[in-house]
Amino acid sequence: MTIHKKGQAHWEGDIKQGKGYISTESGALSQQPYGFNTRFEGKAGTNPEELIGAAHSACFSMALSLMLGDAGFVPESIDTTADVSLDKADGGFAITQVALKSQVKLPGIDKETFDKIINQAKAGCPVSKLLKAEITLEYQLDN
């Protein structure tokens, strides 16, 4: 089974003064502005790294929920952030690291079982598999 999801971007102009808009097939993002100023200068709008962070944190949380469920556990909540690092590298820029931080509320699971499952989720989430960057994980279990 193959699932296809589409994103669309439009760009006008040069890299510094130009501007673009990004949309998703679902309509969750529609004509959301992005550009050099939203990526490097803190202006309003989005940027590719922020979108990758949102996608990675969502994917990881879903993978963790699936794997916990397969082991017979249902988390009350999973709150994950993904801090994406963009660094100068090899004459350009590269995403060099993604730091996942997750806080999980899950009564009734022992630490050893949880540690094994959460690390499997980090490695097994489809977005983790896509990225060449180093992926780190910090987590807190509240049970």
Backbone as ProteinMPNN parsed JSONL, in Angstrom:
{"seq_chain_A": "MTIHKKGQAHWEGDIKQGKGYISTESGALSQQPYGFNTRFEGKAGTNPEELIGAAHSACFSMALSLMLGDAGFVPESIDTTADVSLDKADGGFAITQVALKSQVKLPGIDKETFDKIINQAKAGCPVSKLLKAEITLEYQLDN", "coords_chain_A": {"N_chain_A": [[0.845, -1.183, 0.0], [0.64, 2.134, -0.915], [0.722, 5.443, 0.107], [-0.036, 8.689, -0.859], [0.801, 12.027, -0.253], [0.503, 15.476, -0.726], [2.463, 18.42, -0.962], [2.791, 21.862, -1.77], [4.67, 24.434, -3.275], [5.257, 27.853, -4.061], [7.301, 30.244, -5.6], [8.717, 33.488, -5.985], [11.047, 35.685, -7.402], [14.395, 36.787, -6.275], [16.683, 35.199, -3.892], [17.042, 36.731, -1.508], [15.206, 38.945, -1.536], [12.987, 37.81, -2.543], [9.856, 35.957, -2.393], [7.666, 33.451, -1.117], [5.004, 31.014, -1.15], [3.422, 28.442, 0.631], [1.499, 25.477, 0.485], [-0.707, 22.854, 1.57], [-2.056, 19.702, 0.574], [-4.257, 18.942, 2.123], [-5.229, 21.343, 2.986], [-4.557, 22.349, 5.409], [-2.392, 24.047, 5.549], [-2.481, 26.957, 3.751], [-1.485, 28.912, 1.26], [0.571, 29.895, 2.912], [2.997, 32.181, 3.909], [6.513, 32.15, 3.107], [10.073, 32.637, 3.198], [13.373, 34.083, 2.73], [13.531, 35.895, 4.823], [11.748, 34.804, 6.711], [13.007, 32.498, 7.296], [15.635, 33.074, 8.123], [15.612, 35.518, 9.468], [13.657, 35.831, 11.377], [11.091, 36.767, 10.746], [7.472, 36.961, 10.347], [5.777, 34.039, 9.316], [6.443, 30.861, 7.752], [8.951, 28.224, 7.547], [11.136, 25.829, 5.946], [12.52, 24.226, 7.882], [11.045, 24.481, 10.253], [8.676, 23.272, 9.447], [9.59, 20.666, 8.961], [10.306, 20.017, 11.565], [7.772, 20.044, 12.826], [6.536, 17.973, 11.394], [8.234, 15.818, 12.067], [8.007, 15.632, 14.876], [5.288, 14.999, 15.104], [5.143, 12.573, 13.659], [6.91, 10.92, 15.13], [5.547, 10.876, 17.618], [3.182, 9.557, 16.894], [4.251, 7.09, 16.021], [5.337, 6.171, 18.416], [2.995, 5.92, 19.967], [1.709, 3.87, 18.494], [3.561, 1.731, 18.8], [3.622, 1.433, 21.577], [0.957, 0.72, 21.951], [0.926, -1.733, 20.579], [2.35, -3.187, 22.414], [0.569, -3.362, 24.421], [-0.075, -1.086, 25.883], [-1.621, 2.07, 26.552], [-1.026, 5.325, 26.037], [-1.706, 8.188, 28.074], [-1.006, 10.753, 27.304], [1.201, 12.215, 24.882], [3.689, 14.435, 24.427], [5.62, 16.076, 22.204], [8.498, 17.752, 20.991], [10.472, 18.884, 18.238], [13.547, 20.017, 17.645], [15.066, 21.502, 15.107], [18.181, 21.731, 13.601], [19.846, 23.957, 11.539], [22.7, 24.387, 9.78], [25.689, 26.02, 8.525], [27.384, 24.307, 6.037], [29.726, 22.609, 4.052], [29.951, 24.629, 1.989], [27.367, 25.521, 1.782], [24.16, 25.095, 3.222], [22.964, 22.822, 5.733], [20.728, 20.514, 7.245], [21.625, 19.471, 10.247], [21.079, 18.274, 12.683], [18.446, 16.877, 14.615], [16.741, 17.409, 17.483], [14.846, 15.598, 19.457], [12.391, 15.944, 21.945], [10.457, 14.514, 24.365], [7.594, 14.17, 26.349], [5.901, 11.9, 28.187], [2.896, 10.635, 29.37], [2.045, 7.887, 31.016], [0.671, 5.568, 32.81], [1.587, 2.569, 34.596], [3.682, 1.255, 33.21], [6.896, -0.231, 33.082], [10.195, 1.167, 33.492], [12.303, 0.033, 31.96], [11.001, -1.367, 29.87], [9.653, 0.776, 28.688], [11.844, 2.416, 27.901], [13.005, 0.821, 25.9], [10.918, 0.698, 23.978], [10.478, 3.429, 23.313], [12.88, 4.17, 22.141], [12.87, 2.481, 19.945], [10.757, 3.644, 18.576], [11.875, 6.121, 17.934], [13.841, 5.34, 16.065], [12.239, 4.02, 14.208], [10.221, 5.64, 13.16], [8.782, 6.985, 10.199], [9.66, 9.581, 9.339], [12.043, 9.917, 10.753], [13.54, 7.933, 9.49], [13.836, 9.085, 7.018], [15.51, 11.303, 7.33], [18.902, 12.419, 7.163], [20.271, 13.6, 9.127], [21.759, 13.788, 12.442], [19.894, 12.337, 15.01], [18.707, 13.053, 18.094], [17.43, 12.128, 21.346], [15.57, 13.064, 24.099], [13.732, 12.292, 27.0], [10.882, 12.171, 29.175], [9.189, 10.212, 31.424], [6.079, 10.08, 32.834], [4.443, 8.403, 35.198]], "CA_chain_A": [[0.0, 0.0, 0.0], [1.357, 3.406, -0.989], [-0.106, 6.617, 0.375], [0.577, 9.903, -1.392], [0.379, 13.304, 0.329], [1.156, 16.519, -1.514], [2.719, 19.785, -0.544], [3.031, 22.693, -2.94], [5.338, 25.696, -2.994], [5.366, 28.837, -5.142], [8.365, 31.205, -5.281], [8.939, 34.59, -6.931], [12.149, 36.603, -7.118], [15.686, 36.275, -5.826], [16.656, 34.554, -2.579], [16.951, 37.681, -0.398], [14.007, 39.777, -1.599], [11.875, 37.02, -3.064], [8.888, 35.458, -1.421], [6.977, 32.257, -1.553], [3.815, 30.558, -0.425], [3.364, 26.992, 0.715], [0.163, 24.947, 0.759], [-0.796, 21.403, 1.676], [-3.219, 19.102, -0.073], [-5.386, 18.916, 3.055], [-5.672, 22.701, 3.267], [-4.082, 22.77, 6.732], [-1.632, 25.238, 5.192], [-2.973, 27.489, 2.496], [-0.813, 30.157, 0.907], [1.365, 30.338, 4.061], [4.205, 32.808, 3.384], [7.851, 31.763, 3.543], [11.119, 33.316, 2.454], [14.646, 34.259, 3.419], [13.301, 36.615, 6.082], [11.097, 33.922, 7.694], [13.934, 31.416, 7.594], [16.865, 33.536, 8.758], [15.504, 36.82, 10.137], [12.606, 35.819, 12.395], [9.852, 37.417, 10.308], [6.276, 36.123, 10.385], [5.666, 33.071, 8.223], [7.032, 29.577, 8.093], [10.187, 27.869, 6.863], [11.225, 24.38, 5.808], [12.97, 23.562, 9.109], [9.893, 24.455, 11.167], [7.743, 22.273, 8.933], [10.194, 19.363, 9.222], [10.17, 19.795, 13.01], [6.377, 19.687, 13.106], [6.298, 16.644, 10.827], [8.989, 14.807, 12.804], [7.419, 15.45, 16.209], [4.01, 14.305, 14.925], [5.427, 11.207, 13.225], [7.474, 10.209, 16.275], [4.486, 10.667, 18.614], [2.289, 8.515, 16.377], [4.983, 5.824, 16.046], [5.412, 5.763, 19.815], [1.66, 5.461, 20.349], [1.502, 2.579, 17.845], [4.416, 0.707, 19.402], [3.123, 1.204, 22.937], [-0.29, -0.024, 21.799], [1.279, -3.108, 20.22], [2.848, -3.826, 23.635], [-0.526, -3.418, 25.383], [-0.148, 0.142, 26.68], [-2.258, 3.215, 25.903], [-0.574, 6.535, 26.731], [-2.668, 9.276, 28.304], [-0.575, 11.864, 26.453], [2.578, 12.273, 24.378], [3.994, 15.798, 23.979], [6.947, 16.002, 21.607], [9.016, 18.84, 20.165], [11.64, 18.539, 17.435], [14.362, 21.2, 17.413], [15.815, 21.222, 13.884], [19.363, 22.591, 13.467], [20.315, 24.282, 10.197], [24.052, 24.908, 9.93], [26.513, 26.139, 7.325], [28.174, 23.092, 5.831], [30.138, 22.298, 2.679], [29.657, 25.719, 1.069], [25.93, 25.799, 1.768], [23.514, 24.814, 4.499], [22.48, 21.452, 5.9], [20.092, 20.153, 8.508], [22.64, 18.614, 10.849], [20.598, 17.568, 13.865], [17.088, 17.051, 15.113], [16.688, 17.037, 18.892], [13.495, 15.283, 19.904], [12.113, 15.948, 23.38], [9.116, 13.982, 24.511], [7.084, 13.926, 27.691], [4.866, 10.889, 28.016], [2.139, 10.247, 30.561], [1.639, 6.509, 30.781], [0.711, 4.756, 34.029], [1.63, 1.116, 34.521], [4.751, 0.685, 32.393], [8.19, -0.153, 33.758], [11.155, 2.013, 32.784], [13.067, -0.739, 30.973], [10.115, -1.6, 28.721], [9.425, 2.072, 28.047], [13.085, 2.827, 27.24], [13.155, 0.021, 24.68], [9.897, 1.079, 23.005], [10.632, 4.811, 22.838], [14.028, 4.2, 21.232], [12.413, 1.855, 18.7], [9.937, 4.652, 17.888], [12.806, 7.114, 17.368], [14.475, 4.761, 14.881], [11.278, 3.465, 13.276], [9.282, 6.605, 12.587], [9.144, 7.237, 8.803], [10.418, 10.824, 9.147], [13.409, 9.626, 11.216], [14.195, 7.15, 8.441], [14.077, 9.977, 5.89], [16.52, 12.315, 7.614], [20.301, 12.021, 7.283], [20.804, 14.319, 10.278], [21.807, 13.094, 13.727], [18.643, 12.49, 15.743], [18.86, 12.769, 19.518], [16.147, 11.975, 22.048], [15.445, 13.199, 25.549], [12.34, 12.053, 27.325], [10.458, 12.065, 30.561], [8.021, 9.365, 31.599], [5.288, 10.341, 34.031], [3.48, 7.324, 35.374]], "C_chain_A": [[0.889, 1.244, 0.0], [0.363, 4.534, -0.771], [0.645, 7.831, -0.146], [-0.038, 11.116, -0.705], [1.168, 14.392, -0.377], [1.325, 17.813, -0.734], [3.044, 20.573, -1.793], [3.691, 23.989, -2.506], [5.378, 26.548, -4.258], [6.41, 29.846, -4.696], [8.453, 32.241, -6.378], [10.137, 35.395, -6.482], [13.423, 35.93, -6.659], [15.593, 35.778, -4.385], [16.45, 35.542, -1.433], [15.639, 38.458, -0.389], [12.768, 39.005, -2.048], [10.945, 36.557, -1.958], [8.205, 34.234, -2.009], [5.768, 31.98, -0.69], [3.805, 29.042, -0.473], [1.952, 26.574, 1.09], [0.245, 23.43, 0.879], [-2.093, 20.931, 1.042], [-4.453, 19.141, 0.824], [-5.982, 20.295, 3.296], [-5.251, 23.194, 4.648], [-3.176, 24.004, 6.609], [-2.141, 25.698, 3.837], [-2.342, 28.855, 2.261], [-0.04, 30.749, 2.101], [2.675, 30.928, 3.547], [5.482, 32.188, 3.959], [8.855, 32.509, 2.68], [12.386, 33.398, 3.27], [14.414, 34.897, 4.787], [12.591, 35.747, 7.127], [12.022, 32.791, 8.115], [15.119, 31.883, 8.426], [16.726, 34.807, 9.592], [14.343, 36.917, 11.106], [11.317, 36.525, 12.013], [8.69, 36.433, 10.35], [6.182, 35.267, 9.132], [6.344, 31.79, 8.646], [8.348, 29.378, 7.364], [10.303, 26.353, 6.819], [11.613, 23.658, 7.105], [11.838, 23.442, 10.127], [8.899, 23.378, 10.737], [8.282, 20.858, 9.143], [10.083, 19.026, 10.705], [8.755, 19.382, 13.388], [6.076, 18.281, 12.603], [6.995, 15.565, 11.646], [8.382, 14.569, 14.183], [6.084, 14.714, 16.123], [4.232, 12.838, 14.569], [5.959, 10.371, 14.392], [6.392, 9.893, 17.306], [3.524, 9.568, 18.171], [2.976, 7.143, 16.399], [5.077, 5.285, 17.472], [4.069, 5.228, 20.297], [1.37, 4.076, 19.767], [2.285, 1.473, 18.554], [4.023, 0.416, 20.846], [1.839, 0.381, 22.89], [-0.036, -1.479, 21.455], [1.774, -3.896, 21.432], [1.784, -3.861, 24.736], [-0.682, -2.202, 26.268], [-0.812, 1.251, 25.876], [-1.833, 4.472, 26.663], [-1.721, 7.517, 26.935], [-2.311, 10.471, 27.444], [0.885, 11.685, 26.057], [2.766, 13.695, 23.846], [5.438, 15.825, 23.5], [7.262, 17.29, 20.851], [10.213, 18.298, 19.387], [12.359, 19.839, 17.102], [15.316, 20.884, 16.254], [16.953, 22.231, 13.738], [19.772, 22.727, 12.01], [21.66, 24.977, 10.354], [24.715, 25.077, 8.573], [27.375, 24.89, 7.233], [28.483, 22.937, 4.354], [29.725, 23.367, 1.671], [28.197, 26.065, 0.951], [25.36, 25.582, 3.159], [23.052, 23.372, 4.523], [21.745, 21.35, 7.234], [20.992, 19.1, 9.128], [22.139, 17.805, 12.029], [19.125, 17.858, 14.092], [17.082, 16.535, 16.548], [15.229, 16.848, 19.287], [13.446, 15.352, 21.422], [10.671, 15.529, 23.552], [8.789, 13.767, 25.978], [5.859, 13.036, 27.531], [4.215, 10.589, 29.357], [1.548, 8.876, 30.286], [1.765, 5.708, 32.074], [0.897, 3.272, 33.705], [2.688, 0.501, 33.64], [6.06, 0.806, 33.156], [9.187, 0.581, 32.857], [11.897, 1.253, 31.691], [12.245, -0.992, 29.709], [9.903, -0.303, 27.949], [10.665, 2.533, 27.283], [13.265, 2.104, 25.911], [12.174, 0.502, 23.604], [10.134, 2.477, 22.46], [11.832, 4.927, 21.893], [13.723, 3.502, 19.912], [11.568, 2.849, 17.891], [10.819, 5.712, 17.241], [13.412, 6.588, 16.071], [13.454, 4.385, 13.808], [10.305, 4.435, 12.654], [9.717, 6.943, 11.155], [9.935, 8.527, 8.575], [11.847, 10.639, 9.647], [14.189, 8.89, 10.141], [14.58, 8.02, 7.245], [15.294, 10.876, 6.102], [17.925, 11.72, 7.732], [20.937, 12.651, 8.524], [20.893, 13.404, 11.501], [20.493, 13.368, 14.461], [18.913, 12.098, 17.196], [17.478, 12.729, 20.161], [16.338, 12.151, 23.529], [13.988, 12.954, 25.868], [12.117, 11.948, 28.816], [9.193, 11.224, 30.581], [7.356, 9.728, 32.906], [4.289, 9.195, 34.157], [3.052, 7.206, 36.783]], "O_chain_A": [[1.786, 1.373, 0.833], [-0.701, 4.572, -1.388], [1.841, 7.977, 0.105], [-1.26, 11.218, -0.591], [2.37, 14.246, -0.6], [0.458, 18.23, 0.034], [3.523, 20.008, -2.775], [3.318, 24.575, -1.489], [5.513, 26.037, -5.37], [6.41, 30.263, -3.538], [8.287, 31.927, -7.557], [10.241, 35.753, -5.309], [13.54, 34.705, -6.646], [14.555, 35.917, -3.738], [15.749, 35.222, -0.474], [15.023, 38.611, 0.666], [11.644, 39.496, -1.943], [11.208, 36.736, -0.768], [8.177, 34.024, -3.221], [5.542, 32.613, 0.342], [4.137, 28.437, -1.492], [1.291, 27.222, 1.9], [1.163, 22.804, 0.349], [-3.084, 21.658, 0.983], [-5.566, 19.349, 0.342], [-7.117, 20.407, 3.758], [-5.551, 24.328, 5.021], [-3.199, 24.89, 7.464], [-2.218, 24.913, 2.891], [-2.628, 29.821, 2.969], [-0.007, 31.967, 2.273], [3.403, 30.251, 2.82], [5.53, 31.767, 5.115], [8.538, 32.955, 1.578], [12.468, 32.85, 4.37], [15.019, 34.497, 5.782], [12.813, 35.938, 8.323], [11.837, 32.195, 9.175], [15.562, 31.176, 9.332], [17.635, 35.141, 10.351], [14.069, 38.004, 11.615], [10.52, 36.851, 12.893], [8.895, 35.22, 10.385], [6.474, 35.725, 8.027], [6.772, 31.662, 9.792], [8.806, 30.266, 6.645], [9.631, 25.663, 7.585], [11.082, 22.585, 7.391], [11.698, 22.411, 10.785], [8.351, 22.66, 11.573], [7.519, 19.948, 9.466], [9.799, 17.884, 11.065], [8.568, 18.465, 14.187], [5.439, 17.49, 13.298], [6.415, 14.509, 11.895], [8.257, 13.423, 14.613], [5.781, 13.888, 16.985], [3.572, 11.959, 15.123], [5.508, 9.247, 14.612], [6.325, 8.773, 17.812], [3.103, 8.743, 18.982], [2.351, 6.145, 16.757], [4.915, 4.087, 17.703], [4.015, 4.194, 20.962], [0.846, 3.207, 20.464], [1.739, 0.416, 18.868], [4.086, -0.732, 21.285], [1.653, -0.54, 23.685], [-0.708, -2.367, 21.979], [1.638, -5.118, 21.481], [2.048, -4.325, 25.845], [-1.35, -2.271, 27.3], [-0.599, 1.365, 24.669], [-2.236, 4.664, 27.81], [-2.594, 7.659, 26.079], [-3.197, 11.137, 26.908], [1.684, 11.093, 26.782], [2.073, 14.107, 22.915], [6.366, 15.623, 24.283], [6.406, 17.846, 20.162], [10.882, 17.364, 19.831], [11.836, 20.668, 16.357], [16.253, 20.1, 16.405], [16.721, 23.44, 13.748], [20.016, 21.731, 11.329], [21.752, 26.03, 10.985], [24.377, 24.397, 7.605], [28.007, 24.472, 8.203], [27.608, 23.112, 3.506], [29.202, 23.039, 0.606], [27.827, 26.848, 0.077], [26.023, 25.861, 4.158], [22.781, 22.771, 3.483], [22.096, 22.01, 8.212], [21.114, 17.987, 8.617], [22.707, 16.762, 12.35], [18.632, 18.946, 13.794], [17.38, 15.367, 16.798], [14.478, 17.813, 19.43], [14.354, 14.874, 22.102], [9.769, 16.117, 22.956], [9.601, 13.25, 26.745], [4.907, 13.381, 26.831], [4.894, 10.323, 30.349], [0.67, 8.719, 29.439], [2.848, 5.221, 32.398], [0.428, 2.785, 32.676], [2.603, -0.69, 33.34], [6.313, 1.821, 33.805], [9.042, 0.612, 31.635], [12.096, 1.788, 30.601], [12.754, -0.841, 28.598], [9.964, -0.281, 26.72], [10.555, 2.99, 26.146], [13.639, 2.718, 24.912], [12.561, 0.69, 22.451], [10.004, 2.692, 21.255], [11.793, 5.708, 20.942], [14.256, 3.886, 18.871], [11.657, 2.887, 16.663], [10.544, 6.154, 16.125], [13.486, 7.318, 15.083], [13.77, 4.426, 12.619], [9.617, 4.079, 11.697], [10.904, 7.165, 10.917], [10.799, 8.564, 7.699], [12.779, 11.153, 9.029], [15.361, 9.183, 9.904], [15.544, 7.719, 6.54], [16.023, 11.173, 5.156], [18.114, 10.656, 8.323], [22.036, 12.262, 8.92], [20.203, 12.388, 11.588], [20.04, 14.511, 14.521], [19.296, 10.965, 17.489], [16.496, 13.222, 19.605], [17.161, 11.477, 24.148], [13.103, 13.353, 25.11], [13.029, 11.677, 29.597], [8.245, 11.492, 29.844], [7.984, 9.693, 33.964], [3.399, 9.041, 33.321], [2.238, 6.343, 37.111]]}, "name": "protein", "num_of_chains": 1, "seq": "MTIHKKGQAHWEGDIKQGKGYISTESGALSQQPYGFNTRFEGKAGTNPEELIGAAHSACFSMALSLMLGDAGFVPESIDTTADVSLDKADGGFAITQVALKSQVKLPGIDKETFDKIINQAKAGCPVSKLLKAEITLEYQLDN"}
